[in-house]
């Protein structure tokens, strides 16, 4: 797979795809962690409004994205981008997030 450096680069690319959507959403999505404390593996965020967040999770599940529910004590959403997750999956989630925002503003 190209060694540790290649895997690290891929993980940074995958996380950036989703963090870029969050950062450019004008507050529609908000990250839990400060920028300097962000995880490459577990990308946590909220969707503006509890009702909209539930709708996001339901529509994401219908679109084939599983496991996006946040931690039971924190809530919100959590996108896992572990080593085995392909870049294409993160790209698809980013596209879904952009479309969801566009349809629900």
PDB file of N, CA and C in Angstrom:
ATOM      1  N   UNK A   1       0.809  -1.209   0.000  1.00  0.00           N
ATOM      2  CA  UNK A   1       0.000   0.000   0.000  1.00  0.00           C
ATOM      3  C   UNK A   1       0.843   1.261   0.000  1.00  0.00           C
ATOM      4  N   UNK A   2       2.158   1.074  -0.137  1.00  0.00           N
ATOM      5  CA  UNK A   2       3.016   2.240  -0.217  1.00  0.00           C
ATOM      6  C   UNK A   2       3.706   2.617   1.076  1.00  0.00           C
ATOM      7  N   UNK A   3       3.496   1.844   2.126  1.00  0.00           N
ATOM      8  CA  UNK A   3       4.155   2.125   3.393  1.00  0.00           C
ATOM      9  C   UNK A   3       3.420   3.150   4.239  1.00  0.00           C
ATOM     10  N   UNK A   4       3.990   3.425   5.389  1.00  0.00           N
ATOM     11  CA  UNK A   4       3.349   4.315   6.357  1.00  0.00           C
ATOM     12  C   UNK A   4       3.147   5.729   5.818  1.00  0.00           C
ATOM     13  N   UNK A   5       4.117   6.235   5.078  1.00  0.00           N
ATOM     14  CA  UNK A   5       3.983   7.593   4.548  1.00  0.00           C
ATOM     15  C   UNK A   5       2.815   7.698   3.576  1.00  0.00           C
ATOM     16  N   UNK A   6       2.642   6.701   2.735  1.00  0.00           N
ATOM     17  CA  UNK A   6       1.534   6.705   1.775  1.00  0.00           C
ATOM     18  C   UNK A   6       0.193   6.583   2.489  1.00  0.00           C
ATOM     19  N   UNK A   7       0.134   5.740   3.501  1.00  0.00           N
ATOM     20  CA  UNK A   7      -1.107   5.572   4.262  1.00  0.00           C
ATOM     21  C   UNK A   7      -1.437   6.859   5.004  1.00  0.00           C
ATOM     22  N   UNK A   8      -0.433   7.494   5.603  1.00  0.00           N
ATOM     23  CA  UNK A   8      -0.670   8.761   6.297  1.00  0.00           C
ATOM     24  C   UNK A   8      -1.204   9.820   5.332  1.00  0.00           C
ATOM     25  N   UNK A   9      -0.619   9.896   4.153  1.00  0.00           N
ATOM     26  CA  UNK A   9      -1.071  10.871   3.151  1.00  0.00           C
ATOM     27  C   UNK A   9      -2.523  10.602   2.751  1.00  0.00           C
ATOM     28  N   UNK A  10      -2.867   9.332   2.536  1.00  0.00           N
ATOM     29  CA  UNK A  10      -4.250   8.964   2.202  1.00  0.00           C
ATOM     30  C   UNK A  10      -5.208   9.319   3.323  1.00  0.00           C
ATOM     31  N   UNK A  11      -4.807   9.052   4.566  1.00  0.00           N
ATOM     32  CA  UNK A  11      -5.663   9.375   5.712  1.00  0.00           C
ATOM     33  C   UNK A  11      -5.881  10.880   5.824  1.00  0.00           C
ATOM     34  N   UNK A  12      -4.856  11.659   5.577  1.00  0.00           N
ATOM     35  CA  UNK A  12      -4.995  13.123   5.592  1.00  0.00           C
ATOM     36  C   UNK A  12      -5.934  13.577   4.479  1.00  0.00           C
ATOM     37  N   UNK A  13      -5.814  12.970   3.310  1.00  0.00           N
ATOM     38  CA  UNK A  13      -6.684  13.303   2.173  1.00  0.00           C
ATOM     39  C   UNK A  13      -8.142  12.968   2.491  1.00  0.00           C
ATOM     40  N   UNK A  14      -8.374  11.791   3.069  1.00  0.00           N
ATOM     41  CA  UNK A  14      -9.745  11.376   3.400  1.00  0.00           C
ATOM     42  C   UNK A  14     -10.373  12.328   4.410  1.00  0.00           C
ATOM     43  N   UNK A  15      -9.650  12.645   5.466  1.00  0.00           N
ATOM     44  CA  UNK A  15     -10.176  13.545   6.492  1.00  0.00           C
ATOM     45  C   UNK A  15     -10.428  14.932   5.916  1.00  0.00           C
ATOM     46  N   UNK A  16      -9.524  15.411   5.077  1.00  0.00           N
ATOM     47  CA  UNK A  16      -9.669  16.747   4.487  1.00  0.00           C
ATOM     48  C   UNK A  16     -10.936  16.854   3.649  1.00  0.00           C
ATOM     49  N   UNK A  17     -11.311  15.794   2.966  1.00  0.00           N
ATOM     50  CA  UNK A  17     -12.528  15.817   2.157  1.00  0.00           C
ATOM     51  C   UNK A  17     -13.740  16.179   3.008  1.00  0.00           C
ATOM     52  N   UNK A  18     -13.822  15.593   4.179  1.00  0.00           N
ATOM     53  CA  UNK A  18     -14.982  15.817   5.056  1.00  0.00           C
ATOM     54  C   UNK A  18     -14.829  17.110   5.851  1.00  0.00           C
ATOM     55  N   UNK A  19     -13.630  17.360   6.383  1.00  0.00           N
ATOM     56  CA  UNK A  19     -13.428  18.599   7.136  1.00  0.00           C
ATOM     57  C   UNK A  19     -13.645  19.823   6.245  1.00  0.00           C
ATOM     58  N   UNK A  20     -13.275  19.744   4.977  1.00  0.00           N
ATOM     59  CA  UNK A  20     -13.493  20.871   4.069  1.00  0.00           C
ATOM     60  C   UNK A  20     -14.976  21.188   3.920  1.00  0.00           C
ATOM     61  N   UNK A  21     -15.805  20.155   3.857  1.00  0.00           N
ATOM     62  CA  UNK A  21     -17.255  20.382   3.775  1.00  0.00           C
ATOM     63  C   UNK A  21     -17.735  21.066   5.055  1.00  0.00           C
ATOM     64  N   UNK A  22     -17.295  20.572   6.196  1.00  0.00           N
ATOM     65  CA  UNK A  22     -17.691  21.161   7.479  1.00  0.00           C
ATOM     66  C   UNK A  22     -17.256  22.623   7.538  1.00  0.00           C
ATOM     67  N   UNK A  23     -15.989  22.864   7.208  1.00  0.00           N
ATOM     68  CA  UNK A  23     -15.426  24.210   7.330  1.00  0.00           C
ATOM     69  C   UNK A  23     -16.051  25.208   6.353  1.00  0.00           C
ATOM     70  N   UNK A  24     -16.539  24.723   5.218  1.00  0.00           N
ATOM     71  CA  UNK A  24     -17.096  25.610   4.197  1.00  0.00           C
ATOM     72  C   UNK A  24     -18.616  25.631   4.183  1.00  0.00           C
ATOM     73  N   UNK A  25     -19.236  25.125   5.254  1.00  0.00           N
ATOM     74  CA  UNK A  25     -20.697  25.023   5.289  1.00  0.00           C
ATOM     75  C   UNK A  25     -21.372  26.247   5.915  1.00  0.00           C
ATOM     76  N   UNK A  26     -20.605  27.251   6.284  1.00  0.00           N
ATOM     77  CA  UNK A  26     -21.159  28.449   6.920  1.00  0.00           C
ATOM     78  C   UNK A  26     -21.985  28.128   8.166  1.00  0.00           C
ATOM     79  N   UNK A  27     -21.524  27.152   8.938  1.00  0.00           N
ATOM     80  CA  UNK A  27     -22.185  26.811  10.190  1.00  0.00           C
ATOM     81  C   UNK A  27     -23.275  25.764  10.084  1.00  0.00           C
ATOM     82  N   UNK A  28     -23.588  25.323   8.873  1.00  0.00           N
ATOM     83  CA  UNK A  28     -24.585  24.258   8.727  1.00  0.00           C
ATOM     84  C   UNK A  28     -24.081  23.003   9.430  1.00  0.00           C
ATOM     85  N   UNK A  29     -22.800  22.700   9.243  1.00  0.00           N
ATOM     86  CA  UNK A  29     -22.113  21.630   9.969  1.00  0.00           C
ATOM     87  C   UNK A  29     -21.091  22.301  10.873  1.00  0.00           C
ATOM     88  N   UNK A  30     -20.970  21.793  12.097  1.00  0.00           N
ATOM     89  CA  UNK A  30     -19.936  22.302  12.995  1.00  0.00           C
ATOM     90  C   UNK A  30     -19.164  21.130  13.583  1.00  0.00           C
ATOM     91  N   UNK A  31     -17.854  21.258  13.586  1.00  0.00           N
ATOM     92  CA  UNK A  31     -17.008  20.216  14.150  1.00  0.00           C
ATOM     93  C   UNK A  31     -16.978  20.282  15.657  1.00  0.00           C
ATOM     94  N   UNK A  32     -16.781  19.137  16.293  1.00  0.00           N
ATOM     95  CA  UNK A  32     -16.665  19.084  17.754  1.00  0.00           C
ATOM     96  C   UNK A  32     -15.291  19.564  18.203  1.00  0.00           C
ATOM     97  N   UNK A  33     -14.260  19.105  17.533  1.00  0.00           N
ATOM     98  CA  UNK A  33     -12.887  19.374  17.966  1.00  0.00           C
ATOM     99  C   UNK A  33     -12.368  20.671  17.357  1.00  0.00           C
ATOM    100  N   UNK A  34     -11.463  21.309  18.085  1.00  0.00           N
ATOM    101  CA  UNK A  34     -10.789  22.469  17.520  1.00  0.00           C
ATOM    102  C   UNK A  34      -9.912  21.996  16.366  1.00  0.00           C
ATOM    103  N   UNK A  35      -9.600  22.897  15.474  1.00  0.00           N
ATOM    104  CA  UNK A  35      -8.853  22.532  14.264  1.00  0.00           C
ATOM    105  C   UNK A  35      -7.567  21.785  14.585  1.00  0.00           C
ATOM    106  N   UNK A  36      -6.831  22.244  15.565  1.00  0.00           N
ATOM    107  CA  UNK A  36      -5.544  21.613  15.885  1.00  0.00           C
ATOM    108  C   UNK A  36      -5.692  20.276  16.608  1.00  0.00           C
ATOM    109  N   UNK A  37      -6.893  19.936  17.039  1.00  0.00           N
ATOM    110  CA  UNK A  37      -7.119  18.679  17.767  1.00  0.00           C
ATOM    111  C   UNK A  37      -7.928  17.664  16.958  1.00  0.00           C
ATOM    112  N   UNK A  38      -8.128  17.928  15.695  1.00  0.00           N
ATOM    113  CA  UNK A  38      -8.960  17.051  14.867  1.00  0.00           C
ATOM    114  C   UNK A  38      -8.317  15.689  14.637  1.00  0.00           C
ATOM    115  N   UNK A  39      -9.162  14.693  14.610  1.00  0.00           N
ATOM    116  CA  UNK A  39      -8.744  13.321  14.353  1.00  0.00           C
ATOM    117  C   UNK A  39      -8.812  13.026  12.862  1.00  0.00           C
ATOM    118  N   UNK A  40      -7.870  12.239  12.382  1.00  0.00           N
ATOM    119  CA  UNK A  40      -7.933  11.759  10.998  1.00  0.00           C
ATOM    120  C   UNK A  40      -8.834  10.541  10.882  1.00  0.00           C
ATOM    121  N   UNK A  41      -9.085   9.873  11.999  1.00  0.00           N
ATOM    122  CA  UNK A  41      -9.835   8.620  11.980  1.00  0.00           C
ATOM    123  C   UNK A  41     -11.310   8.791  12.294  1.00  0.00           C
ATOM    124  N   UNK A  42     -11.641   9.655  13.235  1.00  0.00           N
ATOM    125  CA  UNK A  42     -13.028   9.870  13.652  1.00  0.00           C
ATOM    126  C   UNK A  42     -13.356  11.349  13.530  1.00  0.00           C
ATOM    127  N   UNK A  43     -14.126  11.675  12.529  1.00  0.00           N
ATOM    128  CA  UNK A  43     -14.470  13.056  12.223  1.00  0.00           C
ATOM    129  C   UNK A  43     -15.840  13.323  12.828  1.00  0.00           C
ATOM    130  N   UNK A  44     -15.854  14.110  13.885  1.00  0.00           N
ATOM    131  CA  UNK A  44     -17.097  14.347  14.618  1.00  0.00           C
ATOM    132  C   UNK A  44     -17.646  15.728  14.289  1.00  0.00           C
ATOM    133  N   UNK A  45     -18.972  15.793  14.153  1.00  0.00           N
ATOM    134  CA  UNK A  45     -19.605  17.057  13.796  1.00  0.00           C
ATOM    135  C   UNK A  45     -21.075  17.039  14.167  1.00  0.00           C
ATOM    136  N   UNK A  46     -21.673  18.222  14.157  1.00  0.00           N
ATOM    137  CA  UNK A  46     -23.109  18.383  14.378  1.00  0.00           C
ATOM    138  C   UNK A  46     -23.718  18.964  13.118  1.00  0.00           C
ATOM    139  N   UNK A  47     -24.996  18.710  12.947  1.00  0.00           N
ATOM    140  CA  UNK A  47     -25.788  19.334  11.889  1.00  0.00           C
ATOM    141  C   UNK A  47     -26.667  20.364  12.590  1.00  0.00           C
ATOM    142  N   UNK A  48     -26.849  21.517  11.973  1.00  0.00           N
ATOM    143  CA  UNK A  48     -27.587  22.601  12.638  1.00  0.00           C
ATOM    144  C   UNK A  48     -29.017  22.179  12.943  1.00  0.00           C
ATOM    145  N   UNK A  49     -29.312  22.033  14.214  1.00  0.00           N
ATOM    146  CA  UNK A  49     -30.654  21.678  14.663  1.00  0.00           C
ATOM    147  C   UNK A  49     -30.836  20.189  14.847  1.00  0.00           C
ATOM    148  N   UNK A  50     -31.459  19.832  15.962  1.00  0.00           N
ATOM    149  CA  UNK A  50     -31.647  18.420  16.320  1.00  0.00           C
ATOM    150  C   UNK A  50     -32.512  17.674  15.306  1.00  0.00           C
ATOM    151  N   UNK A  51     -33.585  18.306  14.838  1.00  0.00           N
ATOM    152  CA  UNK A  51     -34.473  17.664  13.866  1.00  0.00           C
ATOM    153  C   UNK A  51     -33.725  17.419  12.554  1.00  0.00           C
ATOM    154  N   UNK A  52     -32.977  18.412  12.121  1.00  0.00           N
ATOM    155  CA  UNK A  52     -32.224  18.288  10.872  1.00  0.00           C
ATOM    156  C   UNK A  52     -31.119  17.239  11.000  1.00  0.00           C
ATOM    157  N   UNK A  53     -30.535  17.147  12.183  1.00  0.00           N
ATOM    158  CA  UNK A  53     -29.499  16.141  12.402  1.00  0.00           C
ATOM    159  C   UNK A  53     -30.080  14.732  12.298  1.00  0.00           C
ATOM    160  N   UNK A  54     -31.259  14.523  12.881  1.00  0.00           N
ATOM    161  CA  UNK A  54     -31.913  13.216  12.767  1.00  0.00           C
ATOM    162  C   UNK A  54     -32.258  12.905  11.315  1.00  0.00           C
ATOM    163  N   UNK A  55     -32.704  13.921  10.592  1.00  0.00           N
ATOM    164  CA  UNK A  55     -33.016  13.739   9.173  1.00  0.00           C
ATOM    165  C   UNK A  55     -31.745  13.397   8.398  1.00  0.00           C
ATOM    166  N   UNK A  56     -30.648  14.083   8.695  1.00  0.00           N
ATOM    167  CA  UNK A  56     -29.367  13.808   8.051  1.00  0.00           C
ATOM    168  C   UNK A  56     -28.963  12.355   8.252  1.00  0.00           C
ATOM    169  N   UNK A  57     -29.022  11.899   9.504  1.00  0.00           N
ATOM    170  CA  UNK A  57     -28.629  10.522   9.806  1.00  0.00           C
ATOM    171  C   UNK A  57     -29.532   9.515   9.101  1.00  0.00           C
ATOM    172  N   UNK A  58     -30.836   9.780   9.049  1.00  0.00           N
ATOM    173  CA  UNK A  58     -31.771   8.870   8.379  1.00  0.00           C
ATOM    174  C   UNK A  58     -31.501   8.827   6.879  1.00  0.00           C
ATOM    175  N   UNK A  59     -31.328   9.985   6.269  1.00  0.00           N
ATOM    176  CA  UNK A  59     -31.080  10.027   4.826  1.00  0.00           C
ATOM    177  C   UNK A  59     -29.715   9.427   4.483  1.00  0.00           C
ATOM    178  N   UNK A  60     -28.741   9.653   5.346  1.00  0.00           N
ATOM    179  CA  UNK A  60     -27.421   9.066   5.121  1.00  0.00           C
ATOM    180  C   UNK A  60     -27.498   7.545   5.170  1.00  0.00           C
ATOM    181  N   UNK A  61     -28.252   7.031   6.127  1.00  0.00           N
ATOM    182  CA  UNK A  61     -28.418   5.578   6.236  1.00  0.00           C
ATOM    183  C   UNK A  61     -29.107   5.034   4.985  1.00  0.00           C
ATOM    184  N   UNK A  62     -30.147   5.731   4.527  1.00  0.00           N
ATOM    185  CA  UNK A  62     -30.842   5.312   3.303  1.00  0.00           C
ATOM    186  C   UNK A  62     -29.913   5.329   2.091  1.00  0.00           C
ATOM    187  N   UNK A  63     -28.920   6.222   2.120  1.00  0.00           N
ATOM    188  CA  UNK A  63     -27.964   6.340   1.019  1.00  0.00           C
ATOM    189  C   UNK A  63     -26.818   5.335   1.144  1.00  0.00           C
ATOM    190  N   UNK A  64     -26.838   4.530   2.216  1.00  0.00           N
ATOM    191  CA  UNK A  64     -25.831   3.488   2.368  1.00  0.00           C
ATOM    192  C   UNK A  64     -24.694   3.814   3.312  1.00  0.00           C
ATOM    193  N   UNK A  65     -24.757   4.958   3.987  1.00  0.00           N
ATOM    194  CA  UNK A  65     -23.733   5.307   4.965  1.00  0.00           C
ATOM    195  C   UNK A  65     -24.170   4.784   6.327  1.00  0.00           C
ATOM    196  N   UNK A  66     -23.367   3.936   6.917  1.00  0.00           N
ATOM    197  CA  UNK A  66     -23.715   3.334   8.201  1.00  0.00           C
ATOM    198  C   UNK A  66     -22.738   3.792   9.275  1.00  0.00           C
ATOM    199  N   UNK A  67     -23.219   3.784  10.510  1.00  0.00           N
ATOM    200  CA  UNK A  67     -22.351   4.099  11.629  1.00  0.00           C
ATOM    201  C   UNK A  67     -22.024   5.569  11.778  1.00  0.00           C
ATOM    202  N   UNK A  68     -22.862   6.445  11.272  1.00  0.00           N
ATOM    203  CA  UNK A  68     -22.597   7.879  11.379  1.00  0.00           C
ATOM    204  C   UNK A  68     -23.094   8.491  12.683  1.00  0.00           C
ATOM    205  N   UNK A  69     -23.844   7.738  13.449  1.00  0.00           N
ATOM    206  CA  UNK A  69     -24.324   8.253  14.738  1.00  0.00           C
ATOM    207  C   UNK A  69     -23.133   8.540  15.635  1.00  0.00           C
ATOM    208  N   UNK A  70     -23.198   9.678  16.321  1.00  0.00           N
ATOM    209  CA  UNK A  70     -22.139  10.036  17.249  1.00  0.00           C
ATOM    210  C   UNK A  70     -22.179   9.183  18.502  1.00  0.00           C
ATOM    211  N   UNK A  71     -21.235   9.419  19.377  1.00  0.00           N
ATOM    212  CA  UNK A  71     -21.161   8.689  20.639  1.00  0.00           C
ATOM    213  C   UNK A  71     -22.422   8.944  21.464  1.00  0.00           C
ATOM    214  N   UNK A  72     -22.897   7.922  22.144  1.00  0.00           N
ATOM    215  CA  UNK A  72     -24.173   8.022  22.866  1.00  0.00           C
ATOM    216  C   UNK A  72     -24.188   9.118  23.922  1.00  0.00           C
ATOM    217  N   UNK A  73     -23.045   9.474  24.491  1.00  0.00           N
ATOM    218  CA  UNK A  73     -23.031  10.518  25.512  1.00  0.00           C
ATOM    219  C   UNK A  73     -22.798  11.916  24.933  1.00  0.00           C
ATOM    220  N   UNK A  74     -22.377  11.990  23.675  1.00  0.00           N
ATOM    221  CA  UNK A  74     -22.064  13.276  23.060  1.00  0.00           C
ATOM    222  C   UNK A  74     -23.078  13.635  21.980  1.00  0.00           C
ATOM    223  N   UNK A  75     -23.564  12.622  21.285  1.00  0.00           N
ATOM    224  CA  UNK A  75     -24.510  12.856  20.194  1.00  0.00           C
ATOM    225  C   UNK A  75     -23.800  13.324  18.940  1.00  0.00           C
ATOM    226  N   UNK A  76     -24.559  13.926  18.059  1.00  0.00           N
ATOM    227  CA  UNK A  76     -23.988  14.405  16.815  1.00  0.00           C
ATOM    228  C   UNK A  76     -23.716  13.285  15.832  1.00  0.00           C
ATOM    229  N   UNK A  77     -22.724  13.505  15.004  1.00  0.00           N
ATOM    230  CA  UNK A  77     -22.370  12.554  13.951  1.00  0.00           C
ATOM    231  C   UNK A  77     -20.883  12.241  14.037  1.00  0.00           C
ATOM    232  N   UNK A  78     -20.538  11.048  13.596  1.00  0.00           N
ATOM    233  CA  UNK A  78     -19.132  10.637  13.569  1.00  0.00           C
ATOM    234  C   UNK A  78     -18.882   9.833  12.307  1.00  0.00           C
ATOM    235  N   UNK A  79     -18.026  10.377  11.456  1.00  0.00           N
ATOM    236  CA  UNK A  79     -17.616   9.667  10.249  1.00  0.00           C
ATOM    237  C   UNK A  79     -16.267   9.013  10.526  1.00  0.00           C
ATOM    238  N   UNK A  80     -16.216   7.715  10.424  1.00  0.00           N
ATOM    239  CA  UNK A  80     -14.964   7.001  10.643  1.00  0.00           C
ATOM    240  C   UNK A  80     -14.223   6.851   9.322  1.00  0.00           C
ATOM    241  N   UNK A  81     -12.945   7.205   9.351  1.00  0.00           N
ATOM    242  CA  UNK A  81     -12.117   7.146   8.142  1.00  0.00           C
ATOM    243  C   UNK A  81     -10.866   6.317   8.424  1.00  0.00           C
ATOM    244  N   UNK A  82     -11.089   5.147   8.985  1.00  0.00           N
ATOM    245  CA  UNK A  82      -9.968   4.270   9.319  1.00  0.00           C
ATOM    246  C   UNK A  82      -9.212   3.849   8.063  1.00  0.00           C
ATOM    247  N   UNK A  83      -8.061   3.229   8.258  1.00  0.00           N
ATOM    248  CA  UNK A  83      -7.195   2.843   7.140  1.00  0.00           C
ATOM    249  C   UNK A  83      -7.925   2.048   6.061  1.00  0.00           C
ATOM    250  N   UNK A  84      -8.847   1.183   6.455  1.00  0.00           N
ATOM    251  CA  UNK A  84      -9.532   0.324   5.488  1.00  0.00           C
ATOM    252  C   UNK A  84     -10.608   1.055   4.687  1.00  0.00           C
ATOM    253  N   UNK A  85     -10.965   2.266   5.085  1.00  0.00           N
ATOM    254  CA  UNK A  85     -11.995   3.028   4.374  1.00  0.00           C
ATOM    255  C   UNK A  85     -11.363   3.662   3.139  1.00  0.00           C
ATOM    256  N   UNK A  86     -11.906   3.383   1.954  1.00  0.00           N
ATOM    257  CA  UNK A  86     -11.338   3.952   0.728  1.00  0.00           C
ATOM    258  C   UNK A  86     -11.583   5.459   0.617  1.00  0.00           C
ATOM    259  N   UNK A  87     -10.694   6.136  -0.091  1.00  0.00           N
ATOM    260  CA  UNK A  87     -10.847   7.570  -0.351  1.00  0.00           C
ATOM    261  C   UNK A  87     -12.203   7.832  -1.001  1.00  0.00           C
ATOM    262  N   UNK A  88     -12.624   6.954  -1.888  1.00  0.00           N
ATOM    263  CA  UNK A  88     -13.887   7.134  -2.607  1.00  0.00           C
ATOM    264  C   UNK A  88     -15.085   7.184  -1.667  1.00  0.00           C
ATOM    265  N   UNK A  89     -15.029   6.450  -0.571  1.00  0.00           N
ATOM    266  CA  UNK A  89     -16.119   6.472   0.404  1.00  0.00           C
ATOM    267  C   UNK A  89     -16.201   7.839   1.074  1.00  0.00           C
ATOM    268  N   UNK A  90     -15.064   8.396   1.432  1.00  0.00           N
ATOM    269  CA  UNK A  90     -15.048   9.733   2.044  1.00  0.00           C
ATOM    270  C   UNK A  90     -15.499  10.781   1.035  1.00  0.00           C
ATOM    271  N   UNK A  91     -15.106  10.619  -0.224  1.00  0.00           N
ATOM    272  CA  UNK A  91     -15.557  11.544  -1.271  1.00  0.00           C
ATOM    273  C   UNK A  91     -17.073  11.457  -1.422  1.00  0.00           C
ATOM    274  N   UNK A  92     -17.613  10.270  -1.408  1.00  0.00           N
ATOM    275  CA  UNK A  92     -19.066  10.093  -1.521  1.00  0.00           C
ATOM    276  C   UNK A  92     -19.795  10.728  -0.352  1.00  0.00           C
ATOM    277  N   UNK A  93     -19.257  10.568   0.861  1.00  0.00           N
ATOM    278  CA  UNK A  93     -19.881  11.190   2.029  1.00  0.00           C
ATOM    279  C   UNK A  93     -19.822  12.707   1.907  1.00  0.00           C
ATOM    280  N   UNK A  94     -18.691  13.242   1.493  1.00  0.00           N
ATOM    281  CA  UNK A  94     -18.564  14.693   1.324  1.00  0.00           C
ATOM    282  C   UNK A  94     -19.597  15.198   0.320  1.00  0.00           C
ATOM    283  N   UNK A  95     -19.774  14.486  -0.777  1.00  0.00           N
ATOM    284  CA  UNK A  95     -20.768  14.879  -1.783  1.00  0.00           C
ATOM    285  C   UNK A  95     -22.180  14.801  -1.222  1.00  0.00           C
ATOM    286  N   UNK A  96     -22.452  13.764  -0.438  1.00  0.00           N
ATOM    287  CA  UNK A  96     -23.760  13.632   0.200  1.00  0.00           C
ATOM    288  C   UNK A  96     -24.006  14.813   1.143  1.00  0.00           C
ATOM    289  N   UNK A  97     -22.997  15.167   1.920  1.00  0.00           N
ATOM    290  CA  UNK A  97     -23.137  16.269   2.869  1.00  0.00           C
ATOM    291  C   UNK A  97     -23.417  17.590   2.155  1.00  0.00           C
ATOM    292  N   UNK A  98     -22.731  17.833   1.063  1.00  0.00           N
ATOM    293  CA  UNK A  98     -22.950  19.056   0.286  1.00  0.00           C
ATOM    294  C   UNK A  98     -24.370  19.080  -0.270  1.00  0.00           C
ATOM    295  N   UNK A  99     -24.819  17.963  -0.808  1.00  0.00           N
ATOM    296  CA  UNK A  99     -26.169  17.881  -1.360  1.00  0.00           C
ATOM    297  C   UNK A  99     -27.220  18.047  -0.272  1.00  0.00           C
ATOM    298  N   UNK A 100     -27.001  17.405   0.886  1.00  0.00           N
ATOM    299  CA  UNK A 100     -27.957  17.527   1.993  1.00  0.00           C
ATOM    300  C   UNK A 100     -28.074  18.987   2.424  1.00  0.00           C
ATOM    301  N   UNK A 101     -26.947  19.660   2.548  1.00  0.00           N
ATOM    302  CA  UNK A 101     -26.978  21.069   2.936  1.00  0.00           C
ATOM    303  C   UNK A 101     -27.736  21.894   1.890  1.00  0.00           C
ATOM    304  N   UNK A 102     -27.442  21.640   0.625  1.00  0.00           N
ATOM    305  CA  UNK A 102     -28.097  22.371  -0.449  1.00  0.00           C
ATOM    306  C   UNK A 102     -29.604  22.194  -0.424  1.00  0.00           C
ATOM    307  N   UNK A 103     -30.058  20.994  -0.094  1.00  0.00           N
ATOM    308  CA  UNK A 103     -31.488  20.682  -0.079  1.00  0.00           C
ATOM    309  C   UNK A 103     -32.196  21.128   1.196  1.00  0.00           C
ATOM    310  N   UNK A 104     -31.439  21.526   2.223  1.00  0.00           N
ATOM    311  CA  UNK A 104     -32.060  21.799   3.518  1.00  0.00           C
ATOM    312  C   UNK A 104     -31.697  23.152   4.123  1.00  0.00           C
ATOM    313  N   UNK A 105     -31.314  24.080   3.309  1.00  0.00           N
ATOM    314  CA  UNK A 105     -31.012  25.421   3.846  1.00  0.00           C
ATOM    315  C   UNK A 105     -32.202  26.315   3.769  1.00  0.00           C
TER     316      UNK A 105
END
